[in-house]
Short mmCIF file of C-alpha atoms in Angstrom, two decimals:
data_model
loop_
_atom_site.label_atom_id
_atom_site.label_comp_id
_atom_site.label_asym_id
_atom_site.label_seq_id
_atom_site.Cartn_x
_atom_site.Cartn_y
_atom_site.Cartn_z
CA UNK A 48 58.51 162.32 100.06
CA UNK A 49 60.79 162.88 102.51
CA UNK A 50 60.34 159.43 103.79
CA UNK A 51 61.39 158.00 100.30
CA UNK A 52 64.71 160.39 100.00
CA UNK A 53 65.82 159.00 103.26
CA UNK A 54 65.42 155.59 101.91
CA UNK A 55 67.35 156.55 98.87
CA UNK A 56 70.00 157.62 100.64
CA UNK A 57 70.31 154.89 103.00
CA UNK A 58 70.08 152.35 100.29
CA UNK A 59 72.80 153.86 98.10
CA UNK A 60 75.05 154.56 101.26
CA UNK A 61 74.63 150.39 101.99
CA UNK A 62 75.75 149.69 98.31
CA UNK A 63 78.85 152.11 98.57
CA UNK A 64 79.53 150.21 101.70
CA UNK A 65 78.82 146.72 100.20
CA UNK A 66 81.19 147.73 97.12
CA UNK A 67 83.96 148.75 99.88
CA UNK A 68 83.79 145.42 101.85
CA UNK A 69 84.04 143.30 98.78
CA UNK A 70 86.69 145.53 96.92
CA UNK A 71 88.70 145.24 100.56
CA UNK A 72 88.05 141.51 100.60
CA UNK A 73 89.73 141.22 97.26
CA UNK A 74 92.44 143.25 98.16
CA UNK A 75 93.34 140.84 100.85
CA UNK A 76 93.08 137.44 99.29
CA UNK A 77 95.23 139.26 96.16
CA UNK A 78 97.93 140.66 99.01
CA UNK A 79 101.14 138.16 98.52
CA UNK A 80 102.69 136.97 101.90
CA UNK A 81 105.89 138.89 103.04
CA UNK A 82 108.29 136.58 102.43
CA UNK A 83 110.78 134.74 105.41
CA UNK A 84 107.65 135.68 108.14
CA UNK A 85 106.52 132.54 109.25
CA UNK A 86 102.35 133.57 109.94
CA UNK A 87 102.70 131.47 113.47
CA UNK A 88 106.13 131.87 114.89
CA UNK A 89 104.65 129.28 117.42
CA UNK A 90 104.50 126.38 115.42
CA UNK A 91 107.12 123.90 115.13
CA UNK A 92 108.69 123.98 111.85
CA UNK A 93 109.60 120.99 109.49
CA UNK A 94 111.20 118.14 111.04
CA UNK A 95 113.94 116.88 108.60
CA UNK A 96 113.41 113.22 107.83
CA UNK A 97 115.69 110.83 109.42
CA UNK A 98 118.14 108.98 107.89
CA UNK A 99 117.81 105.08 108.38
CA UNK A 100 119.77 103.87 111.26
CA UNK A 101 122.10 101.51 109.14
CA UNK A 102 123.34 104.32 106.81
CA UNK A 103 124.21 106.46 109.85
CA UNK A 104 126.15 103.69 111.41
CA UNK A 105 127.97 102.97 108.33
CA UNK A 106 129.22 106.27 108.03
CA UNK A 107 130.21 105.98 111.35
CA UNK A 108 132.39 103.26 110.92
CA UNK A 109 133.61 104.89 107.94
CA UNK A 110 135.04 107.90 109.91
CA UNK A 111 136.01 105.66 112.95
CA UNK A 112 137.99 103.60 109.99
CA UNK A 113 139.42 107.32 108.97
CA UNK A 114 140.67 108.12 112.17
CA UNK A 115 142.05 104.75 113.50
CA UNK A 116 144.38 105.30 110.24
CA UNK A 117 145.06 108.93 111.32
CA UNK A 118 145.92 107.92 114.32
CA UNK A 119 148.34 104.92 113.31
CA UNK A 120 150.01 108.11 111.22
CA UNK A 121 150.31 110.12 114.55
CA UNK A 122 152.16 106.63 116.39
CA UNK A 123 148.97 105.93 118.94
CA UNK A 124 148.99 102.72 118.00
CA UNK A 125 146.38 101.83 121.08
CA UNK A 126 143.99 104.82 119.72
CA UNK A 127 143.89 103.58 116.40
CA UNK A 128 143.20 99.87 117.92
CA UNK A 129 140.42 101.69 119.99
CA UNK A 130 139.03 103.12 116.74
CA UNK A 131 139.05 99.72 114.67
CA UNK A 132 137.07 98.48 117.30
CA UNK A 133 134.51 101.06 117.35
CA UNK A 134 134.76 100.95 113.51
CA UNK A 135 133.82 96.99 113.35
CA UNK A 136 131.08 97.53 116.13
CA UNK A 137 129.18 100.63 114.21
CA UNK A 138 129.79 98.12 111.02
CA UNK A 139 127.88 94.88 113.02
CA UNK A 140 125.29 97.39 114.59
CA UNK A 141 124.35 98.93 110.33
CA UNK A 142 123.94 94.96 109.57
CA UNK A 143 122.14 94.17 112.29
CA UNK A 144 119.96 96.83 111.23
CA UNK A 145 120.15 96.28 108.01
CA UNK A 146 118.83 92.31 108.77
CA UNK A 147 116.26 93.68 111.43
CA UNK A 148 114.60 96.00 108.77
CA UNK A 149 114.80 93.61 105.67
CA UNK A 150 112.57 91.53 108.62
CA UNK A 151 110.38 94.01 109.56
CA UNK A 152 109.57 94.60 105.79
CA UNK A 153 109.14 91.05 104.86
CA UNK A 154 106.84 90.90 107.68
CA UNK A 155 104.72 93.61 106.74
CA UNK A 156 104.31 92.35 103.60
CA UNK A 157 103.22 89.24 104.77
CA UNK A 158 100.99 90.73 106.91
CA UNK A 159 99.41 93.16 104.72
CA UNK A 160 98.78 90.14 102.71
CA UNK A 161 96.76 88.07 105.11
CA UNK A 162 94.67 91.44 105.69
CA UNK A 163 93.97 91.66 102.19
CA UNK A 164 92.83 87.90 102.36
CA UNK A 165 90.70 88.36 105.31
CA UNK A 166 89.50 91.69 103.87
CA UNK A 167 88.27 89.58 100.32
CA UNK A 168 86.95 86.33 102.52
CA UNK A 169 84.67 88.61 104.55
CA UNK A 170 84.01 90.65 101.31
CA UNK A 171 82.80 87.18 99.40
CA UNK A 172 80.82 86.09 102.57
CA UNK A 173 78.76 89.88 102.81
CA UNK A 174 77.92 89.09 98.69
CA UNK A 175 77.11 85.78 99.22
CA UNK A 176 74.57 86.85 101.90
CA UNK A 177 73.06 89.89 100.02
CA UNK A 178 72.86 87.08 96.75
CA UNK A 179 70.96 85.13 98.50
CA UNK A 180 67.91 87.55 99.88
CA UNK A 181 66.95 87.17 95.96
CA UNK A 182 66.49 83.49 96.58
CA UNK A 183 63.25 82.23 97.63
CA UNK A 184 63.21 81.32 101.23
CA UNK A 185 63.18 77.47 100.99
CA UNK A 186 65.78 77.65 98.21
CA UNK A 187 68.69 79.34 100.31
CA UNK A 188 70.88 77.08 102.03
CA UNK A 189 70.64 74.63 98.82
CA UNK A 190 72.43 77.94 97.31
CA UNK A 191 74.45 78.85 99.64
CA UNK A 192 75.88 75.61 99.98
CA UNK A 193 76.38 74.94 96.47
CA UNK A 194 78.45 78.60 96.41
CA UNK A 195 80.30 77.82 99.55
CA UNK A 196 81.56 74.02 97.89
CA UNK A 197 82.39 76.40 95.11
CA UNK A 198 84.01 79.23 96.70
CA UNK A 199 85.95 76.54 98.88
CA UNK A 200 89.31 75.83 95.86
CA UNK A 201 89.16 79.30 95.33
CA UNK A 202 91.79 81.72 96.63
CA UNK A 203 90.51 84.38 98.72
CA UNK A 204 90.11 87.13 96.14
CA UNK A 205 89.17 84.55 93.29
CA UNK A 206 86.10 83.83 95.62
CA UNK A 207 85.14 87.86 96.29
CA UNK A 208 85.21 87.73 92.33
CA UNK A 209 83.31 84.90 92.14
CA UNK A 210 80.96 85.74 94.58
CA UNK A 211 80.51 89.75 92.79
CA UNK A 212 79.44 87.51 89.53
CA UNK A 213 77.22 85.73 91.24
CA UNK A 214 75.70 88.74 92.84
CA UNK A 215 75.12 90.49 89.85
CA UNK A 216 73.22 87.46 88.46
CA UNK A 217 71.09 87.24 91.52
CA UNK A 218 68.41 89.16 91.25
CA UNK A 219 67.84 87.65 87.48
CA UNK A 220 68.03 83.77 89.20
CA UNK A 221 66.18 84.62 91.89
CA UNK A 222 63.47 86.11 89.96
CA UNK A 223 63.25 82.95 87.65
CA UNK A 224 63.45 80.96 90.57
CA UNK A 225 60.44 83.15 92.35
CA UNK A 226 58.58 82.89 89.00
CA UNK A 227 58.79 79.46 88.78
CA UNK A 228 58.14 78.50 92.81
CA UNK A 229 54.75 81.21 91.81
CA UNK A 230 53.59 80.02 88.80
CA UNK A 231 55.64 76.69 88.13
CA UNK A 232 53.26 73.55 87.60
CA UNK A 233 52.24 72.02 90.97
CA UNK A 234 51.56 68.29 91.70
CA UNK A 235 47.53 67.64 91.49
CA UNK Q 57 58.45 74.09 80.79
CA UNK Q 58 59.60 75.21 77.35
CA UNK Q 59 62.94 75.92 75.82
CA UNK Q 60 65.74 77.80 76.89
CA UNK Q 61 66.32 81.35 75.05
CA UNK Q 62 69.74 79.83 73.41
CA UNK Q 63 72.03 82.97 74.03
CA UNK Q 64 75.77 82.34 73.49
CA UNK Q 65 76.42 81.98 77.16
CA UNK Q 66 73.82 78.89 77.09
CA UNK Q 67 75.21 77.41 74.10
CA UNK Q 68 78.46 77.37 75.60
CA UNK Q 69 77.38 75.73 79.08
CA UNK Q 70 75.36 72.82 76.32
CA UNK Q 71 78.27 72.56 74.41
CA UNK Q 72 80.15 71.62 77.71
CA UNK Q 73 77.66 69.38 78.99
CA UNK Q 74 77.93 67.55 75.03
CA UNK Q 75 81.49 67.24 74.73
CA UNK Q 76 80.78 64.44 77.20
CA UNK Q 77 76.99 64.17 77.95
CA UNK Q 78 76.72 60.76 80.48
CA UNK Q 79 79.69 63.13 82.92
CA UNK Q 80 78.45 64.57 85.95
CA UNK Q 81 80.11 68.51 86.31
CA UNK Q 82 80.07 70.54 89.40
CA UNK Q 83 79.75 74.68 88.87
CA UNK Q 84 83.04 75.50 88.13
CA UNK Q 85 83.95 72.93 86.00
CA UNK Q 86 81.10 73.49 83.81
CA UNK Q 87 82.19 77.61 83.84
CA UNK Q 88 86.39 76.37 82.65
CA UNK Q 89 84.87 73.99 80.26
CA UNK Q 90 82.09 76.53 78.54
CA UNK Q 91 85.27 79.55 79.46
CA UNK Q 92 82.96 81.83 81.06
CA UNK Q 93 83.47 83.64 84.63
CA UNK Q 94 82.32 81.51 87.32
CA UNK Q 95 79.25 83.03 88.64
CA UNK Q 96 77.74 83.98 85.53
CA UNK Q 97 76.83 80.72 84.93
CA UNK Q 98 74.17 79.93 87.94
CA UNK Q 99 70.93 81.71 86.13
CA UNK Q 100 72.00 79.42 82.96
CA UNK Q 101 72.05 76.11 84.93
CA UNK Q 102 68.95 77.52 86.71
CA UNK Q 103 67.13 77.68 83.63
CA UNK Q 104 68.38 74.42 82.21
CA UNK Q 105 67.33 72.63 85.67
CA UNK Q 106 63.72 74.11 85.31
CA UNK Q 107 63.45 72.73 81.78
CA UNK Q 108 64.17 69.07 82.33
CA UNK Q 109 67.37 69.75 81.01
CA UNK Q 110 69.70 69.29 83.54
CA UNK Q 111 69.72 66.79 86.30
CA UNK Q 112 71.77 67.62 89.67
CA UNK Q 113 72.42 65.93 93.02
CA UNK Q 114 74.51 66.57 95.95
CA UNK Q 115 78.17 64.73 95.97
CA UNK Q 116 78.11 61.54 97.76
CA UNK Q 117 81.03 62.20 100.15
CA UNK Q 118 81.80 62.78 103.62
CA UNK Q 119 83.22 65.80 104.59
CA UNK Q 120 84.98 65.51 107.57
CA UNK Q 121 87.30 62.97 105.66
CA UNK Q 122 87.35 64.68 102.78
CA UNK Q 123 88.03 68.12 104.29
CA UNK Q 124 85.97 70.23 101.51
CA UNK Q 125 81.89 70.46 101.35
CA UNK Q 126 79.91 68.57 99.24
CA UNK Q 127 79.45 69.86 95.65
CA UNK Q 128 76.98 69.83 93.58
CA UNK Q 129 77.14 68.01 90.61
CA UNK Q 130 74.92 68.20 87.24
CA UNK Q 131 74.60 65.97 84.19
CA UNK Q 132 72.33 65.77 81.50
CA UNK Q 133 68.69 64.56 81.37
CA UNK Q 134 68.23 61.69 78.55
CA UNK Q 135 65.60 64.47 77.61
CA UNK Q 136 68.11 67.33 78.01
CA UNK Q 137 70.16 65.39 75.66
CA UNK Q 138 68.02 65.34 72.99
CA UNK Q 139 66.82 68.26 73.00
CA UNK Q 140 70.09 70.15 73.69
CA UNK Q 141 71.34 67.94 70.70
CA UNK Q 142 68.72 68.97 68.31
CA UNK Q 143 68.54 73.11 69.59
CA UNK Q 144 72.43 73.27 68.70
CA UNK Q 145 71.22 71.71 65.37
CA UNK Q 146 68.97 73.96 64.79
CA UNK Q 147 71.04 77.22 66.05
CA UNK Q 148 74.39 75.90 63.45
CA UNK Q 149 71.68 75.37 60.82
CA UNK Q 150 69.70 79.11 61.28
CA UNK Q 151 73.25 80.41 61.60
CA UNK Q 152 74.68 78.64 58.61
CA UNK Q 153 71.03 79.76 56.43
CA UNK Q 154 71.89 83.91 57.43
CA UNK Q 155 75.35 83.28 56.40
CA UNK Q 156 74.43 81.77 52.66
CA UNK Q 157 71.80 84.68 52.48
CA UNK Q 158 74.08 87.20 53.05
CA UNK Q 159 76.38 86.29 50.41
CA UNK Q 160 75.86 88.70 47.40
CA UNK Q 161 73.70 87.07 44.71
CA UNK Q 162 75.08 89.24 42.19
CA UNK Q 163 72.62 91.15 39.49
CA UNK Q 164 72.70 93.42 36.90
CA UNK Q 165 74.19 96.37 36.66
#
């Protein structure tokens, strides 16, 4: 009796404290962050993006431009020759950069595009193999060469296309292809 | 070996092969000329070869000197002819039949 009243007890206490945890729980994940407190002072905070080289140089020779004409104003005529120099230089470094980036882009793309070619060549070659596992054995390199003659006009991803279509007919050639090498009349 | 089942696909690869039966076509120019996707048409030519419809060899070329692998070509059997002749017959015929018998007959009301 006693036994059971102690049980009682103990299991309603562990509910009370169950409720509290979760209600406490909730509490937390519904508290809103205190504002302008960053939660790891440690961490390095966002970086502001760059601005591209060429921009920053052509503002540069925009205020070197500014000041060469303050300075003819003022009567230094050698200043403002100083400053019309550094103008045109800041002005040949932004196209410079301007040319070296316009490179660097056209060469990416290029790049990206022989990737993407390589990518769909290796992509037709991996079908091509897995189409012809449906083949029967002595039938394969007839296949295989047949799809490669094929494939060989094709662009890169016209022949990953080519080859997906063929792989999705596969197992239904191979299978008349088995059927026939099983069954198919023999010589006597 | 029988006759092919003559699905749409298969009429289209015949009606290739009969728009100029004594030519010899390799894959792809069979797949432009019947305007189907190019590797959809193996199973088809399969078939066909299995029936004695179809005839193929390899292309009589080197090549080294031609710089591209041989192809396969396919033609026609004089048996494939026939036969492909008279199934397309048949096929334009059954079609034309279901078209007369669905017109309405009219009745009375």
């Amino acid at each position: 009796m006693i036994e059971k009243g102690m049980n009682d007890i103990v299991g309603t206490a562990g509910l009370i404290v169950l409720l509290l945890v979760m209600l406490l729980g909730m509490t937390r994940t519904a508290r809103p962050k205190r504002p302008g407190k960053r939660p790891r002072p440690w961490a390095r905070g966002p970086v502001p993006a760059r601005r591209p080289q060429q921009v920053m140089l052509a503002e540069h020779a925009a205020l070197w431009r500014a000041r060469a004409k303050e300075l003819e104003d003022l009567g230094d005529a050698a200043g403002a020759e100083r400053a019309m120099r550094e103008a045109d230089l800041s002005e040949a470094r932004a196209s410079w950069h301007e040319r070296a980036s316009a490179m660097s882009k056209a060469s990416l793309a290029e790049a990206a595009d022989r990737e993407e070619d390589r990518t769909a060549a290796r992509e037709a070659e991996r079908r091509i193999a897995l189409a012809l596992l449906f083949m029967p054995a002595g039938q394969r390199e007839r296949y295989q060469q047949e799809w490669n003659a094929e494939m060989d006009i094709l662009s890169a991803r016209e022949a990953s296309t080519f080859a997906l279509q063929l792989l999705w007919s596969a197992p239904r050639t191979g299978a008349m292809l088995w059927l026939k090498y099983t069954f198919g009349r023999r010589p006597a | 070996m029988g006759e092919p089942r003559m699905t749409l696909a298969t009429r289209a690869v015949l009606s290739a092969f009969l728009a100029a039966p004594a030519d010899e076509h390799y894959g792809l120019q069979i797949a432009e000329a019947a305007e189907l996707p190019g590797g959809t048409i193996y199973p088809i030519l399969i078939r066909l070869e299995q029936c004695g419809w179809l005839e193929s060899r390899w292309e009589d070329i080197d090549p080294q000197e031609e710089g591209r692998p041989q192809r396969r070509y396919y033609r026609l059997s004089e048996r494939g002819a026939q036969a492909a002749t008279a199934a397309m017959a048949k096929v334009i015929s059954r079609k034309r039949r279901t078209l007369l018998s669905a017109r309405p007959h009219g009745g009375m009301a």
